[in-house]
Coordinates of C-alpha atoms in Angstrom, one line a residue:
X1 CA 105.8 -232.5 -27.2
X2 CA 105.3 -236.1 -26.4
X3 CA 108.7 -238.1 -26.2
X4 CA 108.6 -241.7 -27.5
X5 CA 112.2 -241.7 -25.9
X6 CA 114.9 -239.7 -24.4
X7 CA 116.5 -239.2 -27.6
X8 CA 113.0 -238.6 -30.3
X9 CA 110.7 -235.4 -29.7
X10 CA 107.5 -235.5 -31.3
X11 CA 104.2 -233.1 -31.4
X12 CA 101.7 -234.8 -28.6
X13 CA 98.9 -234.7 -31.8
X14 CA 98.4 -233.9 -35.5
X15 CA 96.5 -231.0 -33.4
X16 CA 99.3 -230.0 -32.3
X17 CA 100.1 -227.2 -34.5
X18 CA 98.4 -223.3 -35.3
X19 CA 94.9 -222.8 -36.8
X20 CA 95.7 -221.0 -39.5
X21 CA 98.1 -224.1 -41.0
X22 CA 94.7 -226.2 -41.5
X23 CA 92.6 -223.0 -42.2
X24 CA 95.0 -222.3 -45.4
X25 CA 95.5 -226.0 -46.2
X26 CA 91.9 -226.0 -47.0
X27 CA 92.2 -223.2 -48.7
X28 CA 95.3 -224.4 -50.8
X29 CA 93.2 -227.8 -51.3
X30 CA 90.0 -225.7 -53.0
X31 CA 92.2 -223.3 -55.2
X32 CA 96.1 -224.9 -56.0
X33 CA 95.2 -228.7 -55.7
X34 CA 98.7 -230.6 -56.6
X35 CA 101.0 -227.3 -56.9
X36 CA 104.4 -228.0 -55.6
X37 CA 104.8 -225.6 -52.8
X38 CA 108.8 -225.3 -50.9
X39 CA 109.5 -224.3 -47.9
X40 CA 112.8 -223.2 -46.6
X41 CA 113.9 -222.6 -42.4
X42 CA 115.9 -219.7 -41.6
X43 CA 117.9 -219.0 -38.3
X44 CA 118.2 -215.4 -38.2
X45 CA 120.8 -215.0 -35.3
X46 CA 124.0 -215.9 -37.0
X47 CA 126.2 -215.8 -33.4
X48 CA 123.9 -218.7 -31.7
X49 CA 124.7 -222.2 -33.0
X50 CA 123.5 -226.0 -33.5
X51 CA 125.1 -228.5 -32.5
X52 CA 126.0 -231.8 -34.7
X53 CA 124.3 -233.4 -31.5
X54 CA 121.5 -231.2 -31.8
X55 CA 121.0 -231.8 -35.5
X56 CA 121.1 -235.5 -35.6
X57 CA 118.5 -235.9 -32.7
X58 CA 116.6 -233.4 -34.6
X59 CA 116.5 -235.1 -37.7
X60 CA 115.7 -238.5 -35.9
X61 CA 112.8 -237.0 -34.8
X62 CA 111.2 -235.6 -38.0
X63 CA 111.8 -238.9 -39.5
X64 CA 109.2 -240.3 -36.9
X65 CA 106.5 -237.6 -37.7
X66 CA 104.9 -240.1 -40.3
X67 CA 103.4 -241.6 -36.5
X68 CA 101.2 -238.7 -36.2
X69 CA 97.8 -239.2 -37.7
X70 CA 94.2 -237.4 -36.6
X71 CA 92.0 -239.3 -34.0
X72 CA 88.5 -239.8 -34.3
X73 CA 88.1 -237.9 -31.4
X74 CA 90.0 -234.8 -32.7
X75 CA 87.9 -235.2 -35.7
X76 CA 84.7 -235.0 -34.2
X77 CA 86.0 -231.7 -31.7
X78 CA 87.2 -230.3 -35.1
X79 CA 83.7 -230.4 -36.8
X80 CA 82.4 -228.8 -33.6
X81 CA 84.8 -225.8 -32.7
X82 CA 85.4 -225.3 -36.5
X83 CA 82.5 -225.4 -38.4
X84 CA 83.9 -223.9 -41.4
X85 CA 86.1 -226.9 -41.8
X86 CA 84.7 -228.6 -44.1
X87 CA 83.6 -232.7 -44.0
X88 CA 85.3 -233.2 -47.2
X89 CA 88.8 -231.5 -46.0
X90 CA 88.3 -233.3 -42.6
X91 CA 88.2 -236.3 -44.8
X92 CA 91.5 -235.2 -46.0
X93 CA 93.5 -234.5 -43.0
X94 CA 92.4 -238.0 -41.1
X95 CA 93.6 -239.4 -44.3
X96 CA 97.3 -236.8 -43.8
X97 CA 100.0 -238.1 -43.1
X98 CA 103.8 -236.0 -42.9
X99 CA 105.9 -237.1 -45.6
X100 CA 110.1 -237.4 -43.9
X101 CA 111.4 -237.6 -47.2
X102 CA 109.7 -234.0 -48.4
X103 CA 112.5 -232.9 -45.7
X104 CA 115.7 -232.1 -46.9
X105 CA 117.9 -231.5 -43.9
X106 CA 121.6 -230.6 -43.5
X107 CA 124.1 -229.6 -40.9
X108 CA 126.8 -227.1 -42.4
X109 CA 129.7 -226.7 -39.0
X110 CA 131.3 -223.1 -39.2
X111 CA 135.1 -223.0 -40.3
X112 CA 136.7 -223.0 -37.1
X113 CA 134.9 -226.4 -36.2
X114 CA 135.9 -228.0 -39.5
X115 CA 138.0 -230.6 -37.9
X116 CA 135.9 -231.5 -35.3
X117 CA 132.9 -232.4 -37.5
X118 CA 135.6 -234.3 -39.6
X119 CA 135.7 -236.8 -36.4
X120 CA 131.5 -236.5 -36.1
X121 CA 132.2 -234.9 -32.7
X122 CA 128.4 -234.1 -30.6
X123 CA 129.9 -230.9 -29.8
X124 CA 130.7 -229.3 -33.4
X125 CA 129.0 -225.6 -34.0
X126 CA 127.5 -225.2 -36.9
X127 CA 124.2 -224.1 -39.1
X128 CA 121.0 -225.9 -39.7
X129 CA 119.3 -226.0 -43.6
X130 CA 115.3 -227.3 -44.1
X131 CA 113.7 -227.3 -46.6
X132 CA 110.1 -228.9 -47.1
X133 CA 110.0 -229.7 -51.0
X134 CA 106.4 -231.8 -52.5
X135 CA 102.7 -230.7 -52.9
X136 CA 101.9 -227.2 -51.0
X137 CA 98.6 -228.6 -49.6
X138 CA 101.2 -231.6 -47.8
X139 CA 104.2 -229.2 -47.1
X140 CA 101.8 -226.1 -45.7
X141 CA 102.0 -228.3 -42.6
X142 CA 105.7 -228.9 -42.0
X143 CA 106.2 -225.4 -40.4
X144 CA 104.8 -224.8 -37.3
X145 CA 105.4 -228.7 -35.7
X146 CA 109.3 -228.2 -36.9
X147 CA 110.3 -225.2 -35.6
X148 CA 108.7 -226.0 -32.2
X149 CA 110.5 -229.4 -32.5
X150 CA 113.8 -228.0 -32.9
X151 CA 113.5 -225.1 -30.2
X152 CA 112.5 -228.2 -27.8
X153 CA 115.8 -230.3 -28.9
X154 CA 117.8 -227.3 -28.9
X155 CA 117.3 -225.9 -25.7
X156 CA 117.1 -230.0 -24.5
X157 CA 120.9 -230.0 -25.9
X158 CA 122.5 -227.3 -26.4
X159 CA 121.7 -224.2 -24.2
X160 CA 120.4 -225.9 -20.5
X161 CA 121.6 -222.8 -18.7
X162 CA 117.3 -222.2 -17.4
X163 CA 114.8 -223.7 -15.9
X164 CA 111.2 -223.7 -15.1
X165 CA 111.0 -222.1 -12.0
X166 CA 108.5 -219.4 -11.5
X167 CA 107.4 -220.1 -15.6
X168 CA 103.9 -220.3 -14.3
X169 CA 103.4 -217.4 -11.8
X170 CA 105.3 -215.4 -14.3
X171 CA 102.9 -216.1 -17.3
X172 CA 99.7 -216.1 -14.4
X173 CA 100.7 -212.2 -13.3
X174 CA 101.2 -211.1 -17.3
X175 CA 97.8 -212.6 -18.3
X176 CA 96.0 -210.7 -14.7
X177 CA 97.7 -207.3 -15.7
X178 CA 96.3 -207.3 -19.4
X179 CA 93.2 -208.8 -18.2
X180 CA 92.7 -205.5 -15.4
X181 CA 94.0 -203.5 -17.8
X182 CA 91.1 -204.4 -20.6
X183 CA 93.3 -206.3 -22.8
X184 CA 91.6 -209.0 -25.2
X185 CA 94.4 -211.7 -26.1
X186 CA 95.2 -214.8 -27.3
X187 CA 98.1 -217.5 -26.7
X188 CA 100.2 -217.6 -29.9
X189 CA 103.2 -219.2 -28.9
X190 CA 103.5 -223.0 -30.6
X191 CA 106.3 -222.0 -33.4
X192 CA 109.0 -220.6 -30.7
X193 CA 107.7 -222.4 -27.6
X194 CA 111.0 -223.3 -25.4
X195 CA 109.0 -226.7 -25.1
X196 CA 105.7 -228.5 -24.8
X197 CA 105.6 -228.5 -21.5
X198 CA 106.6 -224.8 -21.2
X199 CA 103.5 -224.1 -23.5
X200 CA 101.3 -226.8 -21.2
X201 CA 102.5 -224.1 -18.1
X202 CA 101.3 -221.1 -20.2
X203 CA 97.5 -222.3 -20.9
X204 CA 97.1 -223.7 -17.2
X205 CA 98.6 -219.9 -16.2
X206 CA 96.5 -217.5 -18.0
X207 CA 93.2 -219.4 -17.8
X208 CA 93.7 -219.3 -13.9
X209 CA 94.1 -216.1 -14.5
X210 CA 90.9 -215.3 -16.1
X211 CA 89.4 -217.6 -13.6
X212 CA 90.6 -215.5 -10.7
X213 CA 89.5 -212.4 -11.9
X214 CA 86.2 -213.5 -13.5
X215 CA 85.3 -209.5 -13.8
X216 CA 88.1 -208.0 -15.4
X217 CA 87.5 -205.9 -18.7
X218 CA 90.0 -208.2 -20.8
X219 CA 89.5 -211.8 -21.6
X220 CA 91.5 -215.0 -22.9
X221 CA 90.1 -215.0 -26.6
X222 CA 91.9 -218.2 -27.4
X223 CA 95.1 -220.4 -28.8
X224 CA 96.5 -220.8 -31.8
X225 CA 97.6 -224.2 -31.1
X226 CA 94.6 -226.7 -31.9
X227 CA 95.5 -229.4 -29.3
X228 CA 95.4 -226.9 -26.5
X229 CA 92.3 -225.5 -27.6
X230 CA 91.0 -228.7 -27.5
X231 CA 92.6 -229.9 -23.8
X232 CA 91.6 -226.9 -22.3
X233 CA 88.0 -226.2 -24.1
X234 CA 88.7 -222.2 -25.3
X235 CA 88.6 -220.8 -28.9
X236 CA 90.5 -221.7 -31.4
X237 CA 92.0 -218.6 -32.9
X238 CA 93.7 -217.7 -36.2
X239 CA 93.2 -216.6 -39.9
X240 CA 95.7 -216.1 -42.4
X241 CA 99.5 -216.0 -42.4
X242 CA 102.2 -214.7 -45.0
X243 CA 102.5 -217.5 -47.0
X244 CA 99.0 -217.3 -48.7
X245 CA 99.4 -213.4 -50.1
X246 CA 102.9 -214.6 -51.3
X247 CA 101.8 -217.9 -52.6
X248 CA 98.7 -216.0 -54.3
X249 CA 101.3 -213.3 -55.5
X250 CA 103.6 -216.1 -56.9
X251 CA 101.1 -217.6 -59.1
X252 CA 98.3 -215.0 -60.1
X253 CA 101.0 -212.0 -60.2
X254 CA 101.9 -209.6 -57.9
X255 CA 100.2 -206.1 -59.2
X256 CA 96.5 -206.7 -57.2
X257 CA 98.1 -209.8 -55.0
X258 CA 96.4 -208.9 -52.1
X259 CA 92.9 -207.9 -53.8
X260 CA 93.1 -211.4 -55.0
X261 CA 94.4 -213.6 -51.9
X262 CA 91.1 -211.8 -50.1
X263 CA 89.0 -212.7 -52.7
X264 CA 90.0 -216.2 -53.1
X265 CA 90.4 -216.7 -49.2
X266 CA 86.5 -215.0 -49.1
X267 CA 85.2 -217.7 -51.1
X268 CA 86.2 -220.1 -49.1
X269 CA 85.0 -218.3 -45.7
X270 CA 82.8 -216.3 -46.9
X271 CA 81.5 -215.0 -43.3
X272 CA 84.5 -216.1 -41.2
X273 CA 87.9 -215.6 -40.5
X274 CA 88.2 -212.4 -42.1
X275 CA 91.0 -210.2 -40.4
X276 CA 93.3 -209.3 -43.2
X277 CA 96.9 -209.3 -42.6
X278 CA 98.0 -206.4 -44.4
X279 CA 102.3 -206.5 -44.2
X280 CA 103.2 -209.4 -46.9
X281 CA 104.3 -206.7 -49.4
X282 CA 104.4 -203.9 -47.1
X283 CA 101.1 -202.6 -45.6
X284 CA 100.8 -199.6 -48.2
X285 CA 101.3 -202.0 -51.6
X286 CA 98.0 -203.6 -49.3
X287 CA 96.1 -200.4 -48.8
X288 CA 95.9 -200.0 -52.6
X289 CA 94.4 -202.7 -53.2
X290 CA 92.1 -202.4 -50.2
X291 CA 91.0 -198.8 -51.3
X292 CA 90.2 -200.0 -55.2
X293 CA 87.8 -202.3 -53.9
X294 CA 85.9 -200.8 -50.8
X295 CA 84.0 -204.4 -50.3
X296 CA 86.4 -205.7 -48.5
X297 CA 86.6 -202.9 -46.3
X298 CA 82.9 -203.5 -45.4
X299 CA 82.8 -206.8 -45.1
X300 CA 86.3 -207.9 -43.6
X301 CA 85.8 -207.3 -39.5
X302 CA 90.1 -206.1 -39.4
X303 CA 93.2 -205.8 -39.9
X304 CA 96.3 -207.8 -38.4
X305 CA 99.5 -205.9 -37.5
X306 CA 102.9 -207.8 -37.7
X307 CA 105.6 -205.4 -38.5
X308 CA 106.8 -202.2 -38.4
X309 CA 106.1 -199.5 -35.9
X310 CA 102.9 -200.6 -34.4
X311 CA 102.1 -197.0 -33.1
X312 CA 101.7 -195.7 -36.8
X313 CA 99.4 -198.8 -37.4
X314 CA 95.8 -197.6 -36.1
X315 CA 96.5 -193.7 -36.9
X316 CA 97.2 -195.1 -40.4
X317 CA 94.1 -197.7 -40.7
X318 CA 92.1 -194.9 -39.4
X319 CA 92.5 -192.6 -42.5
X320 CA 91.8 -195.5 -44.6
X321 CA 88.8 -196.8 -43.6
X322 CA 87.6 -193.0 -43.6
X323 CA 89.0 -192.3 -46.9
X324 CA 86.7 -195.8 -47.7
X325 CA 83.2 -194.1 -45.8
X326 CA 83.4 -197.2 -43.2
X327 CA 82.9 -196.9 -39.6
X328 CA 86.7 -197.6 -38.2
X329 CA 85.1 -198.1 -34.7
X330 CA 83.2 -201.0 -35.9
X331 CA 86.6 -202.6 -37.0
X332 CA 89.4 -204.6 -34.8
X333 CA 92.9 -204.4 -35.2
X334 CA 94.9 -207.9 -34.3
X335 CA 98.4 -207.0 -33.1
X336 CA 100.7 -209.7 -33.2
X337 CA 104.3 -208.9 -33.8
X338 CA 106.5 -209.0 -30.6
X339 CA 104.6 -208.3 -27.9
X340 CA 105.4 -207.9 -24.5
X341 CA 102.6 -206.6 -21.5
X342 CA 104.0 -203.5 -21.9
X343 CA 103.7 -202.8 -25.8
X344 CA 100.1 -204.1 -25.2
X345 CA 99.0 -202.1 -23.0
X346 CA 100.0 -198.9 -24.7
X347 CA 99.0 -200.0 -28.0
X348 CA 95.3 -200.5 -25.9
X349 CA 95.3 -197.2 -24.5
X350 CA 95.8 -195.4 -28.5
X351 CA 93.2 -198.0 -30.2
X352 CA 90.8 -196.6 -26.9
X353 CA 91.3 -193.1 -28.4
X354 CA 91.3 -193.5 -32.0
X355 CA 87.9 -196.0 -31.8
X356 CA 89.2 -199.1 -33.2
X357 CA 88.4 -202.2 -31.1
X358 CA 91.9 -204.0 -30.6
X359 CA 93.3 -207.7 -29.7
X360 CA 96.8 -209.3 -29.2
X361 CA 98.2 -212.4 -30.1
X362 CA 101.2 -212.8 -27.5
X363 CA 103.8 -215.8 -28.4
X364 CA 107.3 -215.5 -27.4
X365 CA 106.9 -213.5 -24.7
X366 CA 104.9 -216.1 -22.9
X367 CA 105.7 -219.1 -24.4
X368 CA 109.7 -218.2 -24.4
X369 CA 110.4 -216.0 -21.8
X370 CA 113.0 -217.0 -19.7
X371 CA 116.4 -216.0 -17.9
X372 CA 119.7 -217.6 -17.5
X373 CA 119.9 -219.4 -14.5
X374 CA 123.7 -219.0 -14.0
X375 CA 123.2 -215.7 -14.0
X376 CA 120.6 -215.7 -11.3
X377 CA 118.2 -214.5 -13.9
X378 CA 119.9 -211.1 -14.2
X379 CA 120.3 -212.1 -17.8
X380 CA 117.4 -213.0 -20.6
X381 CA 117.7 -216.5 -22.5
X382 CA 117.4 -216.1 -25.6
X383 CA 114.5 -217.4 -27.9
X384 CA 115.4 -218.9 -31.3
X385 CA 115.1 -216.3 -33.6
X386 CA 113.9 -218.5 -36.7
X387 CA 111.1 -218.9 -39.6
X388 CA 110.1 -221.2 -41.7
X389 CA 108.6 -219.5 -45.0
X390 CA 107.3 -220.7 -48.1
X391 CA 110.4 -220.3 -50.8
X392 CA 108.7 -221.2 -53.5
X393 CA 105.4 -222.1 -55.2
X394 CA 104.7 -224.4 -59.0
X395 CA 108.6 -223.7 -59.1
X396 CA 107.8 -219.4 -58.7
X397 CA 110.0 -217.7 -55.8
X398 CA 108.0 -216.3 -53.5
X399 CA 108.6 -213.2 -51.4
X400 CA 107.7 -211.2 -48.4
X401 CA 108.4 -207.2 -47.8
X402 CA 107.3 -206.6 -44.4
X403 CA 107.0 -203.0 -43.1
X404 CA 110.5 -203.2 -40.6
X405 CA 113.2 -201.2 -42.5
X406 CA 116.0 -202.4 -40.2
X407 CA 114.9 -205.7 -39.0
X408 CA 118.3 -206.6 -38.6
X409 CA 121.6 -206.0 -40.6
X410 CA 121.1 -208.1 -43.4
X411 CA 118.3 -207.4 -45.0
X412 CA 115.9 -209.3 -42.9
X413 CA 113.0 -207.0 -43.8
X414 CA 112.9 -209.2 -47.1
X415 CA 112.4 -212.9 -47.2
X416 CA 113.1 -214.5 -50.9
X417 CA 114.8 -214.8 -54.5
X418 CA 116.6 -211.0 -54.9
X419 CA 115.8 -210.5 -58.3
X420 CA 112.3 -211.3 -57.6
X421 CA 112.3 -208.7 -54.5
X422 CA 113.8 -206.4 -56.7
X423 CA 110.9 -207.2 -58.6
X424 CA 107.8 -206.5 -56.7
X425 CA 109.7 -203.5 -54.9
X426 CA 109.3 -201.8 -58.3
X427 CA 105.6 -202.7 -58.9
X428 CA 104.6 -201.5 -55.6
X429 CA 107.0 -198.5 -55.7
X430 CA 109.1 -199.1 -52.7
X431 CA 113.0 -198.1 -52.9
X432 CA 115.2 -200.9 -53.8
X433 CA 118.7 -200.6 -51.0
X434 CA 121.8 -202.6 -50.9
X435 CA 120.5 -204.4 -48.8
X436 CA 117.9 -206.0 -51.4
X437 CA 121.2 -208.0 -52.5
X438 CA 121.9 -210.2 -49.6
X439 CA 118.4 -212.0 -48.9
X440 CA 118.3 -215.5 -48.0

């Protein structure tokens, strides 16, 4: 983040964000011009707290993001490393600019602090609320720069028990262990990135990396996050995220969503960026859709993992790309939902004997991973555990139902209205639990 002051955090560049947030804002732009589309944040770990200090240099520094406009020089690297952008949404987005007052932003101090935020003391605990509200192709953009925002205020204000000693040499020795080990990965870190500098660290780390073991099996595929890709000169990386299946779901129905979020994605990359992300209403609800149609089978180069039990992931895509008549070893499977070295590496070794051709996307374990200094590192710090999802689309709820069962204790494997959970569990056939009544 570049700091105008002390006080104000700010992205270093419009760039500063993931891929796939201008990849579906084109998208949005050339199918769902002028829908409203909400989004709302969520902090999933209800025993770590804000601070009203926290908050209020938070919310002075998404009032200043209206600053951040594209260059002409990130323009023209834009047309360059992303063909598929198009001139007329480049157009657009030098014409973008974030809208402070689509932000609706308020601090709610738990009970016991009551009194103190009476007085407007710095120091009063308490709960943060977001929500984006205006046209989904303006909003779409809100997420990723927020959340990284706040984890950079956050851990700027609130939690300073770490420090950035040995960040670099850590990140350096991960990125040469999956690079001897084979390991095809990308830096995906922006959303819960402890900083920008921390995230600066990373890049320089795991391209020395690669550097210094020029033949290793593995390689650095890319970023996620645009202005690195840029600073640095690698790949830009990314396709698709949640929000497009449940946004597609929201407004054309939910019985073949993600039959119809591929097609209507396709035809706007109709020979790129085509790894499906298969968990948005649980990865079988996607499979049927997926087997009714074999094209996309054929045509789409993968599949991306994000929840559930990883291990059952390949086994599972296996059968269906067999059950289809397609060649599962011409196919790659993009993991991307916790990852540490360790989970990589033994996710490489079973895609190595099932066939399938594999890749990771690593985020908070390198962009995040640090220890508490008072505790001479014996002790991890922990990341924010937060999203920021689209709520709601031309005033429909949206949903998600990912494949984690017990993704913590209250109900967290659901993101959305209940009713409308309720909903889509019934269409897809997936058993409705008590905890389907406490979803935020």
């Amino acid at each position: 983040m570049s700091t105008q002051s002390s006080d104000v955090v700010l992205p270093a560049s419009l760039l500063d964000t993931d891929l796939y947030k201008f990849t579906m804002q084109q998208a949005v732009l050339h199918h769902f011009p002028g829908v409203e589309g909400t989004y709302r944040f969520t902090h999933r770990d209800k025993d770590v707290f804000f601070t009203r200090e926290c908050f209020e240099r938070f919310e002075r520094s998404a009032s200043q993001f209206g600053k951040l406009q594209l260059k002409p020089e990130e323009r023209e690297w834009l047309s360059k490393a992303c063909p598929y952008l198009t001139p007329k949404y480049l157009d657009y987005l030098s014409s973008y600019r974030f809208k402070p007052e689509q932000l609706r932003l308020r601090f709610e101090p738990i009970p016991e602090d009551a009194d103190k935020d009476a007085r407007r003391e710095p120091s009063t605990r308490g709960h943060i609320k977001i929500d984006a509200v205006g046209p989904w192709q303006e909003t779409i953009l809100w997420e990723v720069p927020l959340m990284a925002c706040l984890s950079e205020i956050y851990f700027t204000t609130v939690d300073k028990d770490w420090s950035y000693d040995g960040q670099e040499e850590q990140a350096y020795e991960k990125a040469k262990t999956l690079l001897e080990a084979g390991c095809t990965f990308s830096e995906f870190g922006t959303r819960r990135r402890r900083s920008y500098h921390t995230q600066d660290l990373i890049m320089k780390a795991i391209l020395r990396a690669q550097s210094d073991v020029p033949n290793a099996p593995g390689k650095v595929a890319g970023t996620s996050n645009m202005h690195f890709a840029m600073k640095y000169n690698v790949v830009p990386v990314g396709t698709i995220a949640h929000e497009w299946f449940m946004g597609v779901g929201a407004l054309k129905g939910y019985e073949h969503a993600n039959g119809m979020a591929l097609k209507l994605w396709e035809e706007v990359y109709p020979n790129v960026l085509q790894i499906a992300l298969t968990d948005t209403f649980s990865t079988e609800a996607f499979y049927k859709d997926f087997l009714a149609d074999p094209h996309y089978a054929r045509q789409w180069t993968g599949l991306r993992q994000d929840s559930g039990d990883p291990f059952v992931f390949a086994p599972r895509a296996k059968e269906i790309y067999q059950q289809l008549g397609v060649d599962h070893t011409s196919k790659t499977i993009i993991f991307s939902d916790a990852l540490n070295v360790e989970k990589a590496l033994r996710l490489k070794k079973q895609c190595d004997e099932i066939g399938f051709r594999c890749a990771f996307g690593i985020g908070t374990s390198l962009s995040n991973d640090f220890s508490r200094v008072s505790t001479g590192g014996k002790e991890k710090s922990r990341a924010l555990n937060m999203v920021i999802k689209l709520s709601s689309v031309d005033g429909k709820p949206t949903v998600k139902i990912s494949d984690d069962i017990t993704k913590g204790v209250d109900g967290w494997q659901n993101t959305g209205d209940p009713t409308t959970v309720r909903l889509v569990k019934g269409i897809f056939g997936i058993p409705i639990t008590d905890k389907d009544e406490v979803i935020h």
